[in-house]
Structures are given as structure tokens and as C-alpha cells.
CSV table of C-alpha atoms in Angstrom, one decimal:
chain,number,residue,atom,x,y,z
A,1,UNK,CA,-6.5,19.7,56.0
A,2,UNK,CA,-5.0,16.7,54.1
A,3,UNK,CA,-8.3,16.0,52.4
A,4,UNK,CA,-8.6,19.5,51.1
A,5,UNK,CA,-5.0,19.4,49.8
A,6,UNK,CA,-5.6,16.1,48.0
A,7,UNK,CA,-8.9,17.3,46.6
A,8,UNK,CA,-7.1,20.4,45.2
A,9,UNK,CA,-4.3,18.3,43.7
A,10,UNK,CA,-6.7,15.8,42.2
A,11,UNK,CA,-8.8,18.6,40.5
A,12,UNK,CA,-5.7,20.5,39.2
A,13,UNK,CA,-3.8,17.4,38.0
A,14,UNK,CA,-4.6,17.7,34.3
A,15,UNK,CA,-3.5,21.3,34.3
A,16,UNK,CA,-0.1,20.4,35.8
A,17,UNK,CA,0.4,17.0,34.0
A,18,UNK,CA,-0.1,18.2,30.5
A,19,UNK,CA,2.5,21.0,30.4
A,20,UNK,CA,5.0,18.7,32.1
A,21,UNK,CA,4.4,15.9,29.6
A,22,UNK,CA,4.5,18.4,26.7
A,23,UNK,CA,7.9,19.7,27.8
A,24,UNK,CA,9.3,16.2,28.4
A,25,UNK,CA,8.1,15.1,24.9
A,26,UNK,CA,9.5,18.2,23.2
A,27,UNK,CA,12.9,17.8,24.8
A,28,UNK,CA,13.0,14.1,24.0
A,29,UNK,CA,12.0,14.8,20.4
A,30,UNK,CA,14.7,17.4,19.9
A,31,UNK,CA,17.3,15.3,21.7
A,32,UNK,CA,16.6,12.3,19.5
A,33,UNK,CA,16.8,14.5,16.4
A,34,UNK,CA,20.1,16.0,17.5
A,35,UNK,CA,21.6,12.6,18.3
A,36,UNK,CA,20.5,10.9,15.0
A,37,UNK,CA,21.0,13.9,12.7
A,38,UNK,CA,19.2,14.5,9.5
A,39,UNK,CA,18.5,11.2,7.6
A,40,UNK,CA,19.5,11.2,4.0
A,41,UNK,CA,16.6,9.7,2.1
A,42,UNK,CA,17.6,7.2,-0.6
A,43,UNK,CA,15.6,6.4,-3.7
A,44,UNK,CA,14.4,3.1,-2.1
A,45,UNK,CA,13.0,4.8,1.0
A,46,UNK,CA,11.1,7.4,-1.0
A,47,UNK,CA,9.2,4.7,-2.9
A,48,UNK,CA,6.0,3.3,-1.5
A,49,UNK,CA,5.4,-0.4,-1.0
A,50,UNK,CA,3.0,-0.5,-3.9
A,51,UNK,CA,5.6,1.2,-6.2
A,52,UNK,CA,8.3,-1.3,-5.2
A,53,UNK,CA,5.9,-4.2,-5.9
A,54,UNK,CA,5.0,-2.8,-9.3
A,55,UNK,CA,8.7,-2.4,-10.2
A,56,UNK,CA,9.4,-6.0,-9.1
A,57,UNK,CA,6.6,-7.4,-11.1
A,58,UNK,CA,7.7,-5.5,-14.2
A,59,UNK,CA,11.3,-6.8,-13.8
A,60,UNK,CA,9.9,-10.4,-13.4
A,61,UNK,CA,7.9,-10.2,-16.7
A,62,UNK,CA,10.5,-8.2,-18.6
A,63,UNK,CA,12.1,-11.2,-20.2
A,64,UNK,CA,9.0,-13.4,-20.8
A,65,UNK,CA,6.9,-13.7,-23.9
A,66,UNK,CA,3.4,-12.9,-22.6
A,67,UNK,CA,1.6,-14.0,-25.8
A,68,UNK,CA,2.4,-17.7,-25.1
A,69,UNK,CA,0.0,-19.0,-22.6
A,70,UNK,CA,-1.5,-22.4,-21.9
A,71,UNK,CA,-5.0,-22.8,-23.4
A,72,UNK,CA,-7.8,-23.6,-21.0
A,73,UNK,CA,-8.7,-26.6,-23.1
A,74,UNK,CA,-5.2,-28.0,-22.6
A,75,UNK,CA,-5.5,-27.7,-18.8
A,76,UNK,CA,-7.0,-30.8,-17.2
A,77,UNK,CA,-7.8,-29.3,-13.8
A,78,UNK,CA,-9.0,-25.9,-13.2
A,79,UNK,CA,-8.4,-26.0,-9.4
A,80,UNK,CA,-5.5,-27.4,-7.5
A,81,UNK,CA,-5.8,-31.1,-6.6
A,82,UNK,CA,-5.3,-30.3,-2.9
A,83,UNK,CA,-8.6,-28.4,-2.8
A,84,UNK,CA,-11.0,-30.7,-4.6
A,85,UNK,CA,-9.5,-34.1,-4.1
A,86,UNK,CA,-8.4,-33.8,-0.5
A,87,UNK,CA,-10.6,-36.6,0.9
A,88,UNK,CA,-10.8,-38.7,-2.2
A,89,UNK,CA,-8.6,-41.7,-2.8
A,90,UNK,CA,-6.2,-41.6,-5.7
A,91,UNK,CA,-7.6,-42.9,-9.0
A,92,UNK,CA,-5.5,-45.7,-10.6
């Protein structure tokens, strides 16, 4: 008799588990919403990460003169010394 009962419980478990889990999730969601209340979105929260990054870059370059750059002819090294001269001794 026990084997028949366990076989029936095992075969009907998804039909019982899903509604129970659904009700628990629904109650938990609404309870959390009730306890926290409605969040008031600020201007910073509404902006995406890429928009915040773009604004920060614009603020950084706002006071700089972008027409004055170092010529490539004036630069002695095109790559950082740590990359190309890592294992070479220093020239004197």
C-alpha cells in the first residue's frame, strides 16, 4: 500500500509543487513591495551606465583645448617601456 501511495505522490508532485511555489512567491513579492513602498526614481538612477560614462567624459574634456596634441614625431616611444623593454637591461 505504501508503494502505491509514494508512486502517486511522486507522479503528482509537479502538480502540487508548482501552485504552492507560485502562491509563496506571489505573497512574498507583494509583502516586499508593501514593506519597501514605491521607490522614487532619481535622475541618476534613470540614466544607464553608458550615459553616465558619456557625461563624465564630457565633463572631463570640457575645460581642455583639444586642438593641442603632441605630435607623433615628438614622441620617442610608441609603446610603454614596460611592454617592449621588460627583459632588456637599461641603456646608459
